[in-house]
Amino acid sequence: FFFQAEDGIRDKLVTGVQTCALPISAAYKPDPAPGSLIAIFGTKLSSAVAVASRLPLPIQLSDTTVVIGGIVAPLFFSSDGQVNAVVPYDLPPNTRQQLVIQRGTNLSVPQNVNISSSRPAVFTVDGTGQGQGHIYRFDAQGRQLLTDPSNPARPGDVVVVYCGGLGAVTPKVDAGTAAPLTQLLKTVSTVTATVQGLPAKVEFAGLTPGSVGLYQVNLRIPDGIVDADTGVLQLSVDGQSSPTVNLSLKR
């Protein structure tokens, strides 16, 4: 679940590493929250393509390290032009921190990064952050079915919304460590949701068990919806609202 940056800033090569974009949240926007999956774009960021193959995630891939606010960030992927990482949970929200990439002995120009308490965004099927969301209902056999026109959600159904950027969780977990399978890690901040503009009851909001940086919101489809192949869903946390995404609905 990584997305292309919409905006960023460019900097000149100083010590062998050129950074040309700010980190971005799951919604391809700046100001990520602790626990967010981020992508950093640039040139000469790594001497080789490398992908993390284990959990907890490593803090170095190939010869690349990412430091945000003096804290080393766990890495998913590194290449010459892009590095994917997880924002450490220990970073205080609503602060400005500096991000530096180190490749071997070379350092990038420090970049200012605003750390938000949350930056909610729902993952989407086409990876653009728009259109059909990764939103699932369960059938009688317990299978997860994408809520598309062939499997619409109905009033009273509990659906699972896969998302990012919901911020701190409790109990605490290290950013690169998988959420445990035996204990639910819930968001510290309250998550609310609307479906077709109607309030939806949130049953659970937190990290998906066994995952790194992947959150889920379990919510109940409200009464009063109308039939729609492209119904609208939105999440809100700490005054921040996610971009709207679609799901199919049927009364």
mmCIF file of C-alpha atoms in Angstrom:
data_model
loop_
_atom_site.group_PDB
_atom_site.id
_atom_site.type_symbol
_atom_site.label_atom_id
_atom_site.label_comp_id
_atom_site.label_asym_id
_atom_site.label_seq_id
_atom_site.Cartn_x
_atom_site.Cartn_y
_atom_site.Cartn_z
ATOM 1 C CA PHE A 1 0.000 0.000 0.000
ATOM 2 C CA PHE A 2 2.157 2.828 -1.248
ATOM 3 C CA PHE A 3 0.964 5.782 -3.258
ATOM 4 C CA GLN A 4 2.494 8.292 -5.631
ATOM 5 C CA ALA A 5 3.229 11.731 -4.236
ATOM 6 C CA GLU A 6 0.997 14.593 -5.298
ATOM 7 C CA ASP A 7 3.343 17.309 -4.137
ATOM 8 C CA GLY A 8 6.828 17.767 -2.719
ATOM 9 C CA ILE A 9 9.841 20.039 -2.655
ATOM 10 C CA ARG A 10 13.118 19.800 -4.516
ATOM 11 C CA ASP A 11 16.590 20.288 -3.109
ATOM 12 C CA LYS A 12 20.078 20.405 -4.488
ATOM 13 C CA LEU A 13 22.658 17.685 -4.070
ATOM 14 C CA VAL A 14 24.950 18.536 -1.176
ATOM 15 C CA THR A 15 26.721 15.473 0.169
ATOM 16 C CA GLY A 16 25.875 12.787 -2.367
ATOM 17 C CA VAL A 17 22.204 12.265 -1.526
ATOM 18 C CA GLN A 18 19.554 14.345 -3.274
ATOM 19 C CA THR A 19 16.106 14.451 -1.680
ATOM 20 C CA CYS A 20 13.336 15.787 -3.888
ATOM 21 C CA ALA A 21 10.104 15.121 -2.043
ATOM 22 C CA LEU A 22 8.708 15.321 1.441
ATOM 23 C CA PRO A 23 7.382 12.144 3.024
ATOM 24 C CA ILE A 24 3.734 11.473 2.340
ATOM 25 C CA SER A 25 0.951 9.709 4.190
ATOM 26 C CA ALA A 26 -1.289 6.951 2.889
ATOM 27 C CA ALA A 27 -3.393 9.702 1.341
ATOM 28 C CA TYR A 28 -0.353 10.993 -0.620
ATOM 29 C CA LYS A 29 -0.391 14.201 1.414
ATOM 30 C CA PRO A 30 2.259 15.828 3.628
ATOM 31 C CA ASP A 31 2.205 16.001 7.431
ATOM 32 C CA PRO A 32 2.098 12.263 8.229
ATOM 33 C CA ALA A 33 1.044 10.899 11.613
ATOM 34 C CA PRO A 34 3.009 8.503 13.827
ATOM 35 C CA GLY A 35 2.594 4.998 12.446
ATOM 36 C CA SER A 36 1.925 6.208 8.889
ATOM 37 C CA LEU A 37 3.373 4.452 5.871
ATOM 38 C CA ILE A 38 5.377 7.028 3.937
ATOM 39 C CA ALA A 39 7.211 7.250 0.633
ATOM 40 C CA ILE A 40 10.216 9.539 0.163
ATOM 41 C CA PHE A 41 11.181 10.405 -3.391
ATOM 42 C CA GLY A 42 14.557 11.602 -4.592
ATOM 43 C CA THR A 43 17.782 10.592 -6.300
ATOM 44 C CA LYS A 44 20.821 8.734 -5.021
ATOM 45 C CA LEU A 45 18.841 7.570 -1.976
ATOM 46 C CA SER A 46 20.235 4.020 -2.101
ATOM 47 C CA SER A 47 22.954 2.178 -3.951
ATOM 48 C CA ALA A 48 20.683 -0.825 -4.638
ATOM 49 C CA VAL A 49 17.056 -1.916 -4.699
ATOM 50 C CA ALA A 50 16.196 -3.690 -1.461
ATOM 51 C CA VAL A 51 12.943 -4.992 0.024
ATOM 52 C CA ALA A 52 12.394 -5.932 3.669
ATOM 53 C CA SER A 53 11.926 -9.687 4.000
ATOM 54 C CA ARG A 54 11.207 -10.044 7.709
ATOM 55 C CA LEU A 55 9.457 -8.553 10.707
ATOM 56 C CA PRO A 56 10.254 -6.508 12.691
ATOM 57 C CA LEU A 57 11.221 -4.281 9.788
ATOM 58 C CA PRO A 58 14.916 -3.394 9.550
ATOM 59 C CA ILE A 59 16.202 0.112 10.177
ATOM 60 C CA GLN A 60 18.633 -0.207 7.267
ATOM 61 C CA LEU A 61 18.117 -1.532 3.735
ATOM 62 C CA SER A 62 21.103 -1.818 1.423
ATOM 63 C CA ASP A 63 23.142 1.150 2.691
ATOM 64 C CA THR A 64 20.152 3.400 3.440
ATOM 65 C CA THR A 65 18.858 4.708 6.767
ATOM 66 C CA VAL A 66 16.059 7.219 7.421
ATOM 67 C CA VAL A 67 16.100 9.385 10.555
ATOM 68 C CA ILE A 68 13.103 11.518 11.576
ATOM 69 C CA GLY A 69 13.436 13.783 14.589
ATOM 70 C CA GLY A 70 16.521 11.873 15.704
ATOM 71 C CA ILE A 71 14.676 8.518 15.606
ATOM 72 C CA VAL A 72 15.551 5.835 13.059
ATOM 73 C CA ALA A 73 12.524 4.791 11.003
ATOM 74 C CA PRO A 74 11.798 1.160 9.999
ATOM 75 C CA LEU A 75 12.077 0.574 6.239
ATOM 76 C CA PHE A 76 9.985 -1.432 3.747
ATOM 77 C CA PHE A 77 11.843 -0.605 0.560
ATOM 78 C CA SER A 78 14.808 1.338 -0.765
ATOM 79 C CA SER A 79 16.002 2.304 -4.222
ATOM 80 C CA ASP A 80 17.832 5.123 -5.933
ATOM 81 C CA GLY A 81 14.651 7.134 -6.374
ATOM 82 C CA GLN A 82 12.326 6.066 -3.559
ATOM 83 C CA VAL A 83 12.407 4.888 0.041
ATOM 84 C CA ASN A 84 9.326 3.557 1.871
ATOM 85 C CA ALA A 85 9.270 3.741 5.661
ATOM 86 C CA VAL A 86 7.071 3.861 8.754
ATOM 87 C CA VAL A 87 6.865 7.024 10.866
ATOM 88 C CA PRO A 88 8.036 6.148 14.415
ATOM 89 C CA TYR A 89 5.316 6.238 17.072
ATOM 90 C CA ASP A 90 7.663 7.997 19.498
ATOM 91 C CA LEU A 91 7.560 11.237 17.518
ATOM 92 C CA PRO A 92 5.404 13.814 19.324
ATOM 93 C CA PRO A 93 2.357 14.859 17.266
ATOM 94 C CA ASN A 94 1.751 18.433 16.148
ATOM 95 C CA THR A 95 5.464 19.172 15.974
ATOM 96 C CA ARG A 96 7.951 19.948 13.224
ATOM 97 C CA GLN A 97 10.799 17.470 12.870
ATOM 98 C CA GLN A 98 13.737 17.069 10.526
ATOM 99 C CA LEU A 99 14.094 14.127 8.155
ATOM 100 C CA VAL A 100 17.503 12.990 6.935
ATOM 101 C CA ILE A 101 18.431 10.073 4.694
ATOM 102 C CA GLN A 102 21.875 8.542 5.145
ATOM 103 C CA ARG A 103 23.346 6.440 2.351
ATOM 104 C CA GLY A 104 26.605 5.002 3.535
ATOM 105 C CA THR A 105 28.567 8.014 4.769
ATOM 106 C CA ASN A 106 26.528 10.496 2.706
ATOM 107 C CA LEU A 107 23.730 12.590 4.191
ATOM 108 C CA SER A 108 20.823 14.359 2.505
ATOM 109 C CA VAL A 109 19.900 17.955 3.191
ATOM 110 C CA PRO A 110 17.610 17.902 6.281
ATOM 111 C CA GLN A 111 13.942 18.354 5.411
ATOM 112 C CA ASN A 112 11.301 19.809 7.722
ATOM 113 C CA VAL A 113 8.372 17.464 8.279
ATOM 114 C CA ASN A 114 5.226 18.368 10.187
ATOM 115 C CA ILE A 115 4.052 15.423 12.291
ATOM 116 C CA SER A 116 0.266 15.348 12.685
ATOM 117 C CA SER A 117 -1.668 13.488 15.353
ATOM 118 C CA SER A 118 -3.585 11.795 12.531
ATOM 119 C CA ARG A 119 -3.869 11.827 8.746
ATOM 120 C CA PRO A 120 -6.669 9.357 7.952
ATOM 121 C CA ALA A 121 -6.960 7.826 4.494
ATOM 122 C CA VAL A 122 -8.710 4.718 3.201
ATOM 123 C CA PHE A 123 -6.751 2.457 0.877
ATOM 124 C CA THR A 124 -8.363 1.983 -2.517
ATOM 125 C CA VAL A 125 -8.419 -0.848 -5.012
ATOM 126 C CA ASP A 126 -6.684 1.071 -7.802
ATOM 127 C CA GLY A 127 -4.043 2.579 -5.484
ATOM 128 C CA THR A 128 -4.935 6.197 -6.267
ATOM 129 C CA GLY A 129 -6.729 7.006 -3.008
ATOM 130 C CA GLN A 130 -9.960 7.470 -4.975
ATOM 131 C CA GLY A 131 -12.836 5.250 -6.076
ATOM 132 C CA GLN A 132 -13.621 1.830 -4.607
ATOM 133 C CA GLY A 133 -12.177 1.542 -1.117
ATOM 134 C CA HIS A 134 -10.695 -1.561 0.445
ATOM 135 C CA ILE A 135 -13.944 -2.067 2.351
ATOM 136 C CA TYR A 136 -15.218 -5.586 3.032
ATOM 137 C CA ARG A 137 -18.299 -7.300 4.399
ATOM 138 C CA PHE A 138 -18.567 -10.897 5.608
ATOM 139 C CA ASP A 139 -20.829 -13.531 4.083
ATOM 140 C CA ALA A 140 -22.498 -16.422 5.923
ATOM 141 C CA GLN A 141 -19.331 -18.517 5.557
ATOM 142 C CA GLY A 142 -17.194 -15.797 7.158
ATOM 143 C CA ARG A 143 -15.461 -14.826 3.926
ATOM 144 C CA GLN A 144 -14.415 -11.213 3.372
ATOM 145 C CA LEU A 145 -16.056 -9.814 0.239
ATOM 146 C CA LEU A 146 -15.206 -6.485 -1.351
ATOM 147 C CA THR A 147 -18.233 -4.183 -1.142
ATOM 148 C CA ASP A 148 -18.485 -3.656 -4.889
ATOM 149 C CA PRO A 149 -21.693 -3.858 -6.987
ATOM 150 C CA SER A 150 -21.652 -7.667 -6.836
ATOM 151 C CA ASN A 151 -21.454 -7.660 -3.024
ATOM 152 C CA PRO A 152 -23.121 -4.495 -1.694
ATOM 153 C CA ALA A 153 -23.282 -3.731 2.019
ATOM 154 C CA ARG A 154 -26.705 -3.440 3.646
ATOM 155 C CA PRO A 155 -28.011 -1.575 6.698
ATOM 156 C CA GLY A 156 -26.809 -3.325 9.856
ATOM 157 C CA ASP A 157 -23.832 -4.997 8.161
ATOM 158 C CA VAL A 158 -20.484 -4.562 9.893
ATOM 159 C CA VAL A 159 -17.830 -3.757 7.298
ATOM 160 C CA VAL A 160 -14.054 -3.615 7.643
ATOM 161 C CA VAL A 161 -12.356 -0.505 6.249
ATOM 162 C CA TYR A 162 -8.595 -0.813 5.681
ATOM 163 C CA CYS A 163 -6.842 2.500 6.113
ATOM 164 C CA GLY A 164 -3.771 4.349 7.310
ATOM 165 C CA GLY A 165 -2.762 7.420 9.248
ATOM 166 C CA LEU A 166 -4.901 6.930 12.356
ATOM 167 C CA GLY A 167 -2.001 7.764 14.683
ATOM 168 C CA ALA A 168 -1.013 6.434 18.085
ATOM 169 C CA VAL A 169 -2.384 3.165 19.428
ATOM 170 C CA THR A 170 -2.728 1.589 22.845
ATOM 171 C CA PRO A 171 -1.121 -0.596 24.067
ATOM 172 C CA LYS A 172 2.006 0.814 22.440
ATOM 173 C CA VAL A 173 3.924 -1.012 19.733
ATOM 174 C CA ASP A 174 7.160 -0.268 17.888
ATOM 175 C CA ALA A 175 6.495 1.115 14.408
ATOM 176 C CA GLY A 176 8.247 -1.723 12.582
ATOM 177 C CA THR A 177 6.807 -4.533 14.684
ATOM 178 C CA ALA A 178 3.706 -6.439 13.614
ATOM 179 C CA ALA A 179 0.573 -5.842 15.661
ATOM 180 C CA PRO A 180 0.018 -8.905 17.866
ATOM 181 C CA LEU A 181 -2.535 -11.575 16.980
ATOM 182 C CA THR A 182 -3.562 -12.075 20.616
ATOM 183 C CA GLN A 183 -4.326 -8.482 21.636
ATOM 184 C CA LEU A 184 -6.125 -5.665 19.859
ATOM 185 C CA LEU A 185 -4.251 -2.357 19.583
ATOM 186 C CA LYS A 186 -6.806 0.454 19.502
ATOM 187 C CA THR A 187 -6.342 4.034 18.342
ATOM 188 C CA VAL A 188 -5.744 6.567 21.096
ATOM 189 C CA SER A 189 -7.916 9.134 19.302
ATOM 190 C CA THR A 190 -11.605 8.549 18.627
ATOM 191 C CA VAL A 191 -12.422 7.632 15.038
ATOM 192 C CA THR A 192 -15.797 8.572 13.562
ATOM 193 C CA ALA A 193 -17.302 7.633 10.201
ATOM 194 C CA THR A 194 -20.091 8.581 7.845
ATOM 195 C CA VAL A 195 -21.714 6.580 5.049
ATOM 196 C CA GLN A 196 -23.651 8.656 2.522
ATOM 197 C CA GLY A 197 -23.338 11.466 5.043
ATOM 198 C CA LEU A 198 -25.047 9.442 7.787
ATOM 199 C CA PRO A 199 -23.205 8.689 11.044
ATOM 200 C CA ALA A 200 -21.977 5.083 11.198
ATOM 201 C CA LYS A 201 -21.264 3.360 14.486
ATOM 202 C CA VAL A 202 -17.574 2.484 14.810
ATOM 203 C CA GLU A 203 -17.172 -0.903 16.499
ATOM 204 C CA PHE A 204 -13.361 -0.955 16.426
ATOM 205 C CA ALA A 205 -10.508 1.238 15.207
ATOM 206 C CA GLY A 206 -6.901 0.145 15.471
ATOM 207 C CA LEU A 207 -4.055 -1.781 13.878
ATOM 208 C CA THR A 208 -4.856 -4.860 11.845
ATOM 209 C CA PRO A 209 -3.463 -7.886 13.740
ATOM 210 C CA GLY A 210 -0.264 -9.240 12.197
ATOM 211 C CA SER A 211 0.337 -6.079 10.162
ATOM 212 C CA VAL A 212 2.711 -3.115 10.199
ATOM 213 C CA GLY A 213 1.236 0.322 9.563
ATOM 214 C CA LEU A 214 -2.124 -1.047 8.399
ATOM 215 C CA TYR A 215 -5.168 0.091 10.372
ATOM 216 C CA GLN A 216 -8.742 -1.077 10.167
ATOM 217 C CA VAL A 217 -12.036 0.460 11.160
ATOM 218 C CA ASN A 218 -14.961 -1.875 11.738
ATOM 219 C CA LEU A 219 -18.215 0.042 11.354
ATOM 220 C CA ARG A 220 -21.920 -0.687 11.066
ATOM 221 C CA ILE A 221 -23.782 0.470 7.962
ATOM 222 C CA PRO A 222 -26.501 2.858 9.164
ATOM 223 C CA ASP A 223 -30.205 2.733 8.408
ATOM 224 C CA GLY A 224 -31.412 5.334 5.949
ATOM 225 C CA ILE A 225 -28.942 4.647 3.152
ATOM 226 C CA VAL A 226 -30.118 4.568 -0.452
ATOM 227 C CA ASP A 227 -29.073 2.089 -3.125
ATOM 228 C CA ALA A 228 -25.806 3.138 -4.734
ATOM 229 C CA ASP A 229 -22.984 1.436 -6.618
ATOM 230 C CA THR A 230 -20.712 4.281 -5.559
ATOM 231 C CA GLY A 231 -21.831 5.173 -2.060
ATOM 232 C CA VAL A 232 -19.548 7.544 -0.169
ATOM 233 C CA LEU A 233 -17.614 6.739 3.012
ATOM 234 C CA GLN A 234 -15.421 9.082 5.055
ATOM 235 C CA LEU A 235 -13.406 8.719 8.265
ATOM 236 C CA SER A 236 -12.521 11.500 10.702
ATOM 237 C CA VAL A 237 -9.961 11.674 13.518
ATOM 238 C CA ASP A 238 -8.836 14.666 15.594
ATOM 239 C CA GLY A 239 -10.564 17.087 13.254
ATOM 240 C CA GLN A 240 -8.898 15.559 10.185
ATOM 241 C CA SER A 241 -11.124 13.896 7.570
ATOM 242 C CA SER A 242 -10.058 11.319 5.026
ATOM 243 C CA PRO A 243 -10.646 11.744 1.318
ATOM 244 C CA THR A 244 -13.985 10.142 0.446
ATOM 245 C CA VAL A 245 -13.985 6.669 -1.084
ATOM 246 C CA ASN A 246 -16.696 4.484 -2.545
ATOM 247 C CA LEU A 247 -18.520 1.309 -1.569
ATOM 248 C CA SER A 248 -21.646 -0.307 -2.947
ATOM 249 C CA LEU A 249 -24.808 -0.124 -0.854
ATOM 250 C CA LYS A 250 -28.245 -1.717 -1.033
ATOM 251 C CA ARG A 251 -31.231 -1.343 1.276
#
